[in-house]
Tab-separated table of C-alpha atoms and ligand atoms in Angstrom:
chain	number	residue	atom	x	y	z
P	11	MET	CA	81.218	163.422	-40.771
P	12	ASP	CA	78.777	164.443	-38.601
P	13	PRO	CA	80.063	167.343	-36.005
P	14	VAL	CA	81.226	166.877	-32.394
P	15	HIS	CA	79.234	168.410	-30.093
P	16	ASP	CA	80.619	169.554	-26.843
P	17	VAL	CA	78.383	167.930	-24.449
P	18	LEU	CA	74.683	166.138	-25.133
P	19	ILE	CA	71.987	166.854	-22.669
P	20	ILE	CA	69.220	163.815	-21.876
P	21	GLY	CA	66.317	164.978	-20.330
P	22	GLY	CA	64.444	168.473	-20.765
P	23	GLY	CA	63.084	168.149	-16.866
P	24	ILE	CA	64.028	171.336	-14.625
P	25	ALA	CA	67.883	169.517	-14.256
P	26	GLY	CA	68.738	169.069	-17.769
P	27	LEU	CA	67.394	172.495	-18.644
P	28	SER	CA	69.384	174.266	-16.005
P	29	LEU	CA	72.078	172.791	-17.128
P	30	ALA	CA	71.965	173.557	-20.754
P	31	SER	CA	71.011	177.580	-19.092
P	32	GLU	CA	74.101	177.356	-16.822
P	33	LEU	CA	76.366	176.417	-19.259
P	34	ALA	CA	75.265	178.235	-22.213
P	35	ASP	CA	75.864	181.367	-19.809
P	36	ARG	CA	78.836	180.551	-18.501
P	37	ARG	CA	80.770	179.972	-22.014
P	38	GLY	CA	79.540	182.641	-23.258
P	39	SER	CA	77.681	180.513	-26.097
P	40	GLY	CA	75.459	177.666	-26.033
P	41	ALA	CA	77.402	176.510	-29.394
P	42	GLY	CA	78.119	172.720	-28.601
P	43	ILE	CA	75.302	172.155	-26.147
P	44	VAL	CA	72.779	170.221	-27.408
P	45	LEU	CA	69.863	168.696	-24.957
P	46	ALA	CA	67.707	165.441	-26.217
P	47	GLU	CA	64.068	165.354	-24.593
P	48	THR	CA	61.417	162.189	-25.414
P	49	GLU	CA	58.566	163.905	-24.808
P	50	PRO	CA	57.379	166.639	-27.545
P	51	ALA	CA	57.354	169.128	-24.195
P	52	LEU	CA	59.703	169.817	-21.659
P	53	ALA	CA	59.033	169.257	-18.602
P	54	HIS	CA	56.373	166.627	-19.059
P	55	HIS	CA	57.632	164.523	-16.378
P	56	THR	CA	58.416	165.208	-12.817
P	57	SER	CA	59.066	168.355	-13.760
P	58	GLY	CA	55.142	169.651	-14.743
P	59	ARG	CA	54.225	167.913	-11.486
P	60	SER	CA	56.392	169.511	-8.508
P	61	ALA	CA	54.708	171.512	-5.854
P	62	GLU	CA	56.792	175.151	-6.513
P	63	GLN	CA	57.830	175.496	-3.007
P	64	LEU	CA	61.876	175.684	-1.979
P	65	ILE	CA	62.486	175.634	1.276
P	66	PRO	CA	66.090	175.849	2.563
P	67	SER	CA	65.507	173.356	6.151
P	68	TYR	CA	64.566	170.739	4.218
P	69	GLY	CA	66.526	167.646	3.597
P	70	PRO	CA	69.787	166.747	4.919
P	71	GLU	CA	72.796	168.528	4.591
P	72	PRO	CA	73.891	168.543	1.889
P	73	VAL	CA	70.989	169.264	0.290
P	74	ARG	CA	69.905	172.237	2.218
P	75	GLU	CA	73.497	174.341	2.123
P	76	LEU	CA	72.800	173.287	-2.263
P	77	THR	CA	68.917	175.393	-1.576
P	78	ALA	CA	70.777	177.915	-0.071
P	79	VAL	CA	72.590	178.770	-3.838
P	80	THR	CA	69.360	178.423	-5.515
P	81	VAL	CA	67.100	180.427	-3.292
P	82	ALA	CA	70.223	182.826	-3.775
P	83	GLY	CA	70.779	182.348	-7.324
P	84	LEU	CA	66.484	182.600	-8.293
P	85	LEU	CA	65.520	185.842	-5.863
P	86	ASP	CA	68.302	188.270	-7.876
P	87	PRO	CA	68.446	185.941	-11.546
P	88	ARG	CA	70.395	187.897	-14.656
P	89	PRO	CA	69.545	188.555	-16.787
P	90	VAL	CA	66.318	189.660	-15.144
P	91	PRO	CA	63.267	187.654	-16.477
P	92	PRO	CA	59.480	188.865	-17.623
P	93	ARG	CA	58.301	187.120	-14.475
P	94	PRO	CA	59.645	186.501	-10.812
P	95	LEU	CA	61.010	183.285	-10.863
P	96	ALA	CA	60.541	183.254	-7.187
P	97	TRP	CA	59.482	185.066	-4.122
P	98	PRO	CA	58.649	184.725	-0.779
P	99	SER	CA	56.717	182.093	1.045
P	100	ARG	CA	57.005	181.007	4.628
P	101	MET	CA	57.158	177.361	5.172
P	102	VAL	CA	55.778	175.646	9.012
P	103	LEU	CA	55.808	172.383	10.022
P	104	VAL	CA	53.572	171.172	12.376
P	105	GLY	CA	52.825	168.238	14.862
P	106	THR	CA	53.942	166.654	18.087
P	107	GLY	CA	56.942	168.064	20.455
P	108	ALA	CA	58.637	165.130	19.642
P	109	GLY	CA	58.220	164.995	16.257
P	110	LEU	CA	59.514	168.806	15.612
P	111	ARG	CA	62.370	168.246	17.446
P	112	ALA	CA	62.889	165.057	14.944
P	113	GLU	CA	62.693	167.442	11.937
P	114	ALA	CA	64.703	171.231	13.387
P	115	VAL	CA	67.307	172.866	11.840
P	116	PRO	CA	68.969	175.499	12.787
P	117	GLY	CA	67.784	178.961	11.719
P	118	MET	CA	63.828	177.733	12.615
P	119	GLN	CA	61.018	179.705	14.322
P	120	GLU	CA	59.675	177.955	17.647
P	121	LEU	CA	56.503	178.932	17.595
P	122	SER	CA	53.893	177.513	20.731
P	123	ARG	CA	50.116	176.144	19.524
P	124	ALA	CA	48.536	180.035	20.000
P	125	ALA	CA	51.357	181.476	17.803
P	126	LEU	CA	50.668	178.661	15.478
P	127	ALA	CA	46.559	179.244	15.594
P	128	GLU	CA	47.118	182.946	15.022
P	129	LEU	CA	49.444	182.392	12.379
P	130	CYS	CA	46.829	179.252	11.075
P	131	PRO	CA	43.859	180.025	12.080
P	132	GLU	CA	42.436	176.699	10.638
P	133	LEU	CA	44.738	174.761	12.682
P	134	ALA	CA	42.905	176.058	15.944
P	135	CYS	CA	40.878	173.296	16.396
P	136	SER	CA	43.203	170.659	16.467
P	137	PRO	CA	44.038	167.949	18.530
P	138	PRO	CA	46.507	168.992	20.640
P	139	GLU	CA	47.825	165.558	20.769
P	140	ALA	CA	48.296	165.731	16.743
P	141	VAL	CA	49.333	169.512	16.680
P	142	ALA	CA	51.095	170.958	19.755
P	143	GLY	CA	53.089	173.771	17.672
P	144	GLY	CA	55.274	174.825	14.921
P	145	LEU	CA	58.408	175.670	13.481
P	146	LEU	CA	58.438	178.379	11.404
P	147	ASP	CA	61.170	178.817	7.956
P	148	ALA	CA	60.774	182.278	7.506
P	149	THR	CA	63.702	181.643	4.407
P	150	SER	CA	61.746	179.466	2.317
P	151	VAL	CA	60.225	180.691	-1.440
P	152	ARG	CA	57.703	180.015	-4.166
P	153	THR	CA	58.931	178.838	-7.679
P	154	ASP	CA	57.152	179.250	-10.745
P	155	ALA	CA	57.835	176.177	-12.090
P	156	ALA	CA	56.688	177.271	-15.882
P	157	ALA	CA	58.291	180.413	-16.251
P	158	LEU	CA	61.687	178.722	-14.508
P	159	VAL	CA	61.415	176.052	-17.543
P	160	ALA	CA	60.765	178.447	-19.832
P	161	TRP	CA	63.646	181.103	-18.715
P	162	HIS	CA	66.088	177.772	-18.733
P	163	ARG	CA	65.018	177.116	-22.171
P	164	ASP	CA	65.234	180.528	-23.676
P	165	ARG	CA	68.739	181.935	-21.671
P	166	ALA	CA	69.997	178.501	-23.470
P	167	THR	CA	68.883	178.884	-26.923
P	168	ALA	CA	69.020	182.204	-27.693
P	169	ALA	CA	73.022	181.256	-26.718
P	170	GLY	CA	72.701	178.890	-29.328
P	171	ALA	CA	72.157	175.691	-27.974
P	172	ARG	CA	69.586	173.180	-29.754
P	173	ILE	CA	67.273	171.837	-27.335
P	174	LEU	CA	65.447	168.673	-29.364
P	175	THR	CA	61.715	167.803	-27.995
P	176	GLY	CA	60.298	164.276	-29.596
P	177	ALA	CA	64.106	162.917	-29.643
P	178	PRO	CA	64.106	160.000	-27.263
P	179	MET	CA	67.991	158.386	-26.553
P	180	THR	CA	67.599	155.036	-28.219
P	181	GLY	CA	71.655	154.104	-28.369
P	182	ALA	CA	75.084	154.898	-27.508
P	183	GLU	CA	78.337	153.619	-28.575
P	184	PRO	CA	82.204	154.978	-27.711
P	185	ASP	CA	83.525	156.534	-30.773
P	186	ALA	CA	87.142	158.331	-31.426
P	187	GLU	CA	86.344	161.980	-30.162
P	188	GLY	CA	83.088	160.288	-26.836
P	189	TRP	CA	80.216	159.537	-27.935
P	190	ARG	CA	77.981	158.598	-30.679
P	191	ALA	CA	74.332	158.022	-29.529
P	192	THR	CA	71.008	158.015	-31.447
P	193	ALA	CA	68.084	160.576	-30.707
P	194	GLY	CA	64.942	160.719	-32.095
P	195	GLY	CA	66.312	159.116	-35.324
P	196	GLN	CA	69.450	161.243	-35.369
P	197	ARG	CA	72.570	161.078	-35.249
P	198	ILE	CA	74.238	163.179	-32.192
P	199	ARG	CA	78.049	162.497	-31.533
P	200	ALA	CA	79.650	164.239	-28.330
P	201	ARG	CA	82.516	164.492	-26.169
P	202	GLN	CA	80.572	164.086	-23.015
P	203	VAL	CA	76.461	163.404	-22.144
P	204	VAL	CA	75.189	164.181	-19.141
P	205	VAL	CA	72.171	161.643	-17.981
P	206	ALA	CA	69.785	163.963	-16.055
P	207	ALA	CA	66.704	161.839	-17.322
P	208	GLY	CA	64.633	161.618	-13.685
P	209	ALA	CA	62.962	158.206	-12.858
P	210	TRP	CA	65.388	156.564	-16.585
P	211	ALA	CA	68.616	157.565	-15.509
P	212	ASP	CA	69.723	154.810	-14.343
P	213	GLU	CA	68.156	152.976	-17.948
P	214	VAL	CA	69.867	155.709	-19.988
P	215	ALA	CA	72.961	155.514	-17.611
P	216	GLY	CA	72.609	151.747	-18.775
P	217	ARG	CA	73.258	152.301	-22.295
P	218	PHE	CA	75.999	153.863	-21.796
P	219	GLY	CA	77.873	150.826	-20.054
P	220	ALA	CA	77.364	152.633	-16.678
P	221	ALA	CA	76.479	150.338	-13.910
P	222	PRO	CA	73.113	151.345	-11.847
P	223	LEU	CA	72.942	153.646	-9.251
P	224	GLY	CA	70.460	152.219	-7.691
P	225	LEU	CA	67.634	155.004	-8.472
P	226	ARG	CA	64.247	154.664	-7.011
P	227	PRO	CA	61.615	156.711	-8.718
P	228	LEU	CA	58.957	157.256	-5.818
P	229	ARG	CA	55.211	157.681	-6.418
P	230	ARG	CA	53.367	161.307	-4.848
P	231	THR	CA	50.521	162.734	-6.009
P	232	ALA	CA	49.544	166.552	-5.521
P	233	ALA	CA	46.242	167.801	-5.871
P	234	LEU	CA	44.073	171.538	-6.172
P	235	VAL	CA	41.603	171.371	-3.857
P	236	ARG	CA	38.245	173.685	-3.098
P	237	LEU	CA	38.448	175.232	0.215
P	238	ALA	CA	34.767	176.820	1.249
P	239	ARG	CA	36.903	179.192	3.421
P	240	PRO	CA	39.821	180.595	1.049
P	241	LEU	CA	43.349	181.116	3.148
P	242	ALA	CA	44.745	184.555	2.772
P	243	PRO	CA	47.408	185.404	-0.336
P	244	ASP	CA	50.327	185.108	3.058
P	245	HIS	CA	49.150	181.986	4.476
P	246	PRO	CA	52.138	180.371	4.498
P	247	MET	CA	52.465	176.370	3.446
P	248	VAL	CA	51.581	173.931	6.096
P	249	VAL	CA	53.390	170.860	6.507
P	250	ALA	CA	52.917	167.889	9.281
P	251	ALA	CA	55.861	166.858	10.561
P	252	GLY	CA	57.025	163.103	10.274
P	253	SER	CA	53.777	161.901	7.757
P	254	GLY	CA	54.730	164.307	5.716
P	255	TRP	CA	50.945	165.615	4.258
P	256	TYR	CA	51.281	169.491	3.113
P	257	TYR	CA	48.995	172.378	1.710
P	258	ARG	CA	49.338	175.584	0.803
P	259	ARG	CA	47.462	178.593	-0.848
P	260	ALA	CA	46.575	178.059	-3.723
P	261	GLY	CA	44.381	180.925	-5.587
P	262	ASP	CA	40.626	180.448	-3.699
P	263	GLY	CA	41.613	176.959	-2.640
P	264	ALA	CA	44.954	174.773	-1.446
P	265	LEU	CA	47.390	172.809	-3.446
P	266	VAL	CA	47.571	169.928	-1.088
P	267	SER	CA	49.631	166.357	-1.162
P	268	PRO	CA	49.427	163.171	1.112
P	269	SER	CA	53.499	162.721	0.518
P	270	GLU	CA	53.410	159.242	-0.209
P	271	ALA	CA	56.016	156.997	-1.227
P	272	VAL	CA	55.688	154.301	-3.189
P	273	PRO	CA	57.930	152.634	-5.186
P	274	SER	CA	56.782	152.428	-8.863
P	275	GLU	CA	58.727	151.684	-12.315
P	276	PRO	CA	60.151	154.567	-14.660
P	277	CYS	CA	56.434	155.968	-15.974
P	278	ASP	CA	53.810	158.050	-16.708
P	279	ALA	CA	52.762	158.468	-13.495
P	280	GLN	CA	49.181	158.241	-12.904
P	281	PRO	CA	47.184	159.378	-9.360
P	282	VAL	CA	45.595	156.990	-6.818
P	283	LEU	CA	42.121	159.172	-6.434
P	284	GLU	CA	41.689	156.953	-3.175
P	285	ASP	CA	44.712	158.758	-1.340
P	286	VAL	CA	44.304	162.056	-2.453
P	287	GLU	CA	40.496	161.196	-1.189
P	288	ASP	CA	42.291	159.643	1.932
P	289	LEU	CA	44.113	163.055	2.654
P	290	VAL	CA	41.157	165.813	1.873
P	291	ALA	CA	39.268	163.515	4.739
P	292	ARG	CA	42.139	163.323	7.313
P	293	LEU	CA	42.628	167.418	6.575
P	294	ASN	CA	39.487	167.777	7.756
P	295	ALA	CA	39.418	165.985	10.817
P	296	VAL	CA	42.338	168.406	11.849
P	297	THR	CA	41.829	171.588	10.400
P	298	SER	CA	39.028	173.696	9.850
P	299	LEU	CA	40.109	173.907	5.869
P	300	GLY	CA	36.465	172.682	4.626
P	301	ALA	CA	38.195	171.175	1.947
P	302	THR	CA	34.997	170.542	-0.056
P	303	GLY	CA	36.385	168.220	-3.331
P	304	ILE	CA	38.852	167.676	-5.615
P	305	GLU	CA	39.102	169.982	-8.383
P	306	ARG	CA	42.393	168.042	-9.958
P	307	ALA	CA	45.016	165.531	-9.132
P	308	TRP	CA	48.527	164.626	-10.284
P	309	THR	CA	51.140	162.411	-9.699
P	310	GLY	CA	54.960	162.529	-10.527
P	311	LEU	CA	57.604	160.559	-9.439
P	312	ARG	CA	60.209	161.766	-6.867
P	313	THR	CA	63.865	159.547	-7.983
P	314	GLU	CA	65.737	158.747	-4.761
P	315	ALA	CA	69.549	157.439	-5.053
P	316	PRO	CA	70.073	155.056	-2.590
P	317	ASP	CA	70.782	157.673	0.416
P	318	GLY	CA	69.076	159.939	-0.679
P	319	VAL	CA	71.263	162.898	-1.881
P	320	PRO	CA	71.267	163.594	-4.964
P	321	VAL	CA	74.115	162.521	-7.735
P	322	CYS	CA	76.463	164.722	-9.211
P	323	GLY	CA	79.431	163.723	-10.755
P	324	PRO	CA	81.138	161.740	-13.523
P	325	ASP	CA	80.344	157.866	-13.673
P	326	PRO	CA	82.780	155.687	-11.904
P	327	ASP	CA	84.024	153.580	-14.822
P	328	VAL	CA	82.777	154.634	-18.201
P	329	PRO	CA	84.328	157.827	-19.525
P	330	GLY	CA	82.949	161.341	-20.539
P	331	LEU	CA	79.819	160.294	-18.597
P	332	LEU	CA	78.320	162.530	-15.733
P	333	TRP	CA	75.338	162.080	-13.779
P	334	LEU	CA	72.793	164.542	-13.022
P	335	ALA	CA	69.870	162.628	-10.920
P	336	GLY	CA	68.163	161.287	-7.799
P	337	GLN	CA	66.769	164.606	-7.049
P	338	SER	CA	64.003	163.084	-5.002
P	339	GLY	CA	61.761	165.846	-3.534
P	340	TYR	CA	64.261	169.113	-4.080
P	341	GLY	CA	65.027	169.088	-7.267
P	342	PHE	CA	63.762	172.903	-8.019
P	343	GLN	CA	65.472	173.637	-4.256
P	344	THR	CA	68.758	172.639	-6.034
P	345	SER	CA	68.392	173.463	-9.145
P	346	THR	CA	70.471	176.052	-9.713
P	347	ALA	CA	73.406	174.644	-7.257
P	348	MET	CA	73.212	171.543	-9.212
P	349	ALA	CA	73.639	173.064	-12.691
P	350	ARG	CA	76.495	174.734	-11.182
P	351	ALA	CA	78.235	172.169	-9.707
P	352	ALA	CA	77.282	170.396	-13.099
P	353	ALA	CA	78.861	172.490	-15.007
P	354	ASP	CA	81.935	173.967	-12.846
P	355	LEU	CA	82.799	169.589	-13.699
P	356	LEU	CA	82.099	169.553	-17.098
P	357	LEU	CA	84.342	173.286	-17.299
P	358	ASP	CA	86.848	172.747	-14.523
P	359	GLY	CA	87.022	168.826	-13.476
P	360	THR	CA	86.303	170.054	-10.028
P	361	VAL	CA	83.185	171.698	-7.885
P	362	GLY	CA	83.359	174.540	-6.219
P	363	PRO	CA	84.549	176.824	-4.109
P	364	TRP	CA	81.038	178.507	-3.781
P	365	CYS	CA	79.600	175.204	-1.579
P	366	SER	CA	81.912	172.830	1.117
P	367	ARG	CA	83.872	170.046	-0.326
P	368	ASP	CA	81.432	168.063	2.235
P	369	THR	CA	78.830	168.947	-0.128
P	370	ALA	CA	80.845	168.700	-3.161
P	371	ASP	CA	81.778	164.716	-1.902
P	372	ALA	CA	78.540	163.883	-1.333
P	373	LEU	CA	76.897	164.039	-4.807
P	374	ASP	CA	79.742	162.018	-6.176
P	375	PRO	CA	78.050	158.696	-8.114
P	376	GLY	CA	81.720	157.345	-6.366
P	377	ARG	CA	80.359	156.855	-3.120
P	378	PHE	CA	77.866	153.896	-4.434
P	379	ARG	CA	81.232	152.133	-5.556
P	380	ARG	CA	85.301	152.194	-5.492
P	381	GLY	CA	86.655	155.583	-5.155
P	382	PRO	CA	86.271	158.465	-7.209
P	383	GLY	CA	84.482	159.354	-10.835
P	384	HIS	CA	86.523	158.912	-14.037
P	385	PRO	CA	88.557	162.523	-14.649
P	386	LEU	CA	85.985	163.979	-17.861
P	387	PRO	CA	87.692	165.707	-20.607
P	388	PRO	CA	87.990	169.722	-19.985
P	389	LEU	CA	85.434	171.433	-22.726
P	390	PRO	CA	86.802	173.536	-25.162
Q	5	FAD	C1	53.888	165.838	-6.094
Q	5	FAD	C2	55.557	166.426	-6.531
Q	5	FAD	C3	55.382	167.661	-5.662
Q	5	FAD	C4	57.073	168.198	-5.753
Q	5	FAD	N1	57.231	169.320	-5.253
Q	5	FAD	C5	58.380	170.041	-5.137
Q	5	FAD	C6	59.059	170.857	-4.705
Q	5	FAD	O1	58.275	171.651	-4.031
Q	5	FAD	N2	60.146	171.610	-4.735
Q	5	FAD	C7	61.269	171.098	-5.098
Q	5	FAD	O2	62.155	171.156	-4.963
Q	5	FAD	N3	60.844	169.463	-5.782
Q	5	FAD	C8	60.087	169.253	-6.340
Q	5	FAD	N4	59.612	167.610	-6.151
Q	5	FAD	C9	60.774	167.001	-7.101
Q	5	FAD	C10	60.890	168.072	-8.157
Q	5	FAD	O3	59.401	168.085	-8.963
Q	5	FAD	C11	61.673	166.539	-8.811
Q	5	FAD	O4	63.002	166.818	-7.996
Q	5	FAD	C12	62.436	167.603	-10.298
Q	5	FAD	O5	61.310	167.700	-10.986
Q	5	FAD	C13	63.293	166.301	-11.277
Q	5	FAD	O6	63.730	166.637	-12.385
Q	5	FAD	P1	64.610	166.122	-13.759
Q	5	FAD	O7	64.373	167.047	-14.192
Q	5	FAD	O8	65.846	165.236	-12.697
Q	5	FAD	O9	63.384	165.141	-13.489
Q	5	FAD	P2	62.511	164.788	-14.917
Q	5	FAD	O10	61.562	166.607	-14.700
Q	5	FAD	O11	61.710	163.753	-14.782
Q	5	FAD	O12	63.159	165.291	-16.510
Q	5	FAD	C14	63.789	164.078	-16.644
Q	5	FAD	C15	63.737	163.936	-18.310
Q	5	FAD	O13	64.317	162.968	-19.176
Q	5	FAD	C16	63.613	162.477	-19.873
Q	5	FAD	N5	63.896	161.339	-20.604
Q	5	FAD	C17	64.038	159.698	-20.020
Q	5	FAD	N6	64.412	159.042	-20.764
Q	5	FAD	C18	64.653	160.184	-21.583
Q	5	FAD	C19	65.724	159.309	-22.971
Q	5	FAD	N7	65.888	157.884	-22.909
Q	5	FAD	N8	66.285	160.193	-23.881
Q	5	FAD	C20	65.770	161.631	-23.898
Q	5	FAD	N9	64.654	161.838	-22.330
Q	5	FAD	C21	64.371	160.911	-20.969
Q	5	FAD	C22	62.145	162.485	-19.144
Q	5	FAD	O14	61.228	162.338	-20.470
Q	5	FAD	C23	61.982	163.585	-18.475
Q	5	FAD	O15	61.298	164.459	-18.972
Q	5	FAD	C24	58.538	167.527	-6.315
Q	5	FAD	C25	57.709	165.709	-6.786
Q	5	FAD	C26	56.476	165.935	-7.349
Q	5	FAD	C27	56.487	164.818	-7.722
């Protein structure tokens, strides 16, 4: 008879890996934890394509609460990693008065047009009808996505968790102990299953009999561009209020994104070069950055729940199935907190008390259907 694992996590992006590492740490052992990832490499899809910025003022209220928890955790990780996982890196929102007011949250510092031009000299020439001033988030941090992914992987595997790559989960059926799934040709039995499959989450959960939540994968492109004049090392990330295009320093050049949100099937998304070329033209029209060309462009899928708030909780109908999905453009900035919430549910059946009840309730997939989720059997 195949051994029964405690938990099978499907998906080796930042969501699945953060949970594997959190669970292994909390239980003092990774034994009984198995993670299956389709691709030969971890974080091949959206988690390998982000802008690596964690912005506490960005997103709806539950996201902001989860981001504050994640930022605190990544600035002071235990055990101390070989490379820093996060460091201070300010973000400034720029735009018109009405545009800024619509996105202002408490704690942001208002900047006049003159103060903004001092902070970001390349905006001094911007048309005042496009850039009237700014809102500074001095609590924003940058992360190193590759270092973070490696840290979670190593924390989980050092404690005895199994991470299978090149192992797509293709089938599942209930058995006496929970579930029997097939991943990469192997049969894996587990008491509980976590769907952390990014753009594929609805499809993967469907294999366990769950109804789709209506998650929408949305294409977003980023690119590295060459600049005539490099930005200062402490230059903040600049985000346009309303339209959302952004740029930030990346070596001698800049990382830029038009922040498009184009619906897509779950897939290995590829950039539409015209979108990036349009952005370079727009940046050169409203700033004196002097973008001279595109070095590399890539696209990922931000997968959004119908109400824009991530999902973490037991499926309302299917026993032993936990959703960890719908992270949209907040997957890194909420990763530690989302993993903590999922581990709370798996180990104790309830989230908290480190986050508010409102936020814990906002994550529950039961909000899209009737009533609270199916209780999960507690893990040993
Ligand atoms: C251009 C861009 C910029 C972004 N910038 C930021 C940012 O600055 N800050 C931030 O917080 N967020 C940002 N995001 C969002 C962030 O990258 C995502 O929210 C996050 O990566 C989602 O992680 P995930 O683990 O849920 O999904 P993924 O990384 O997509 O991982 C899901 C995994 O599940 C696997 N999988 C699917 N089906 C199966 C199956 N049947 N069996 C096994 N495995 C399966 C997939 O292969 C995939 O590896 C950005 C996104 C984009 C596109």
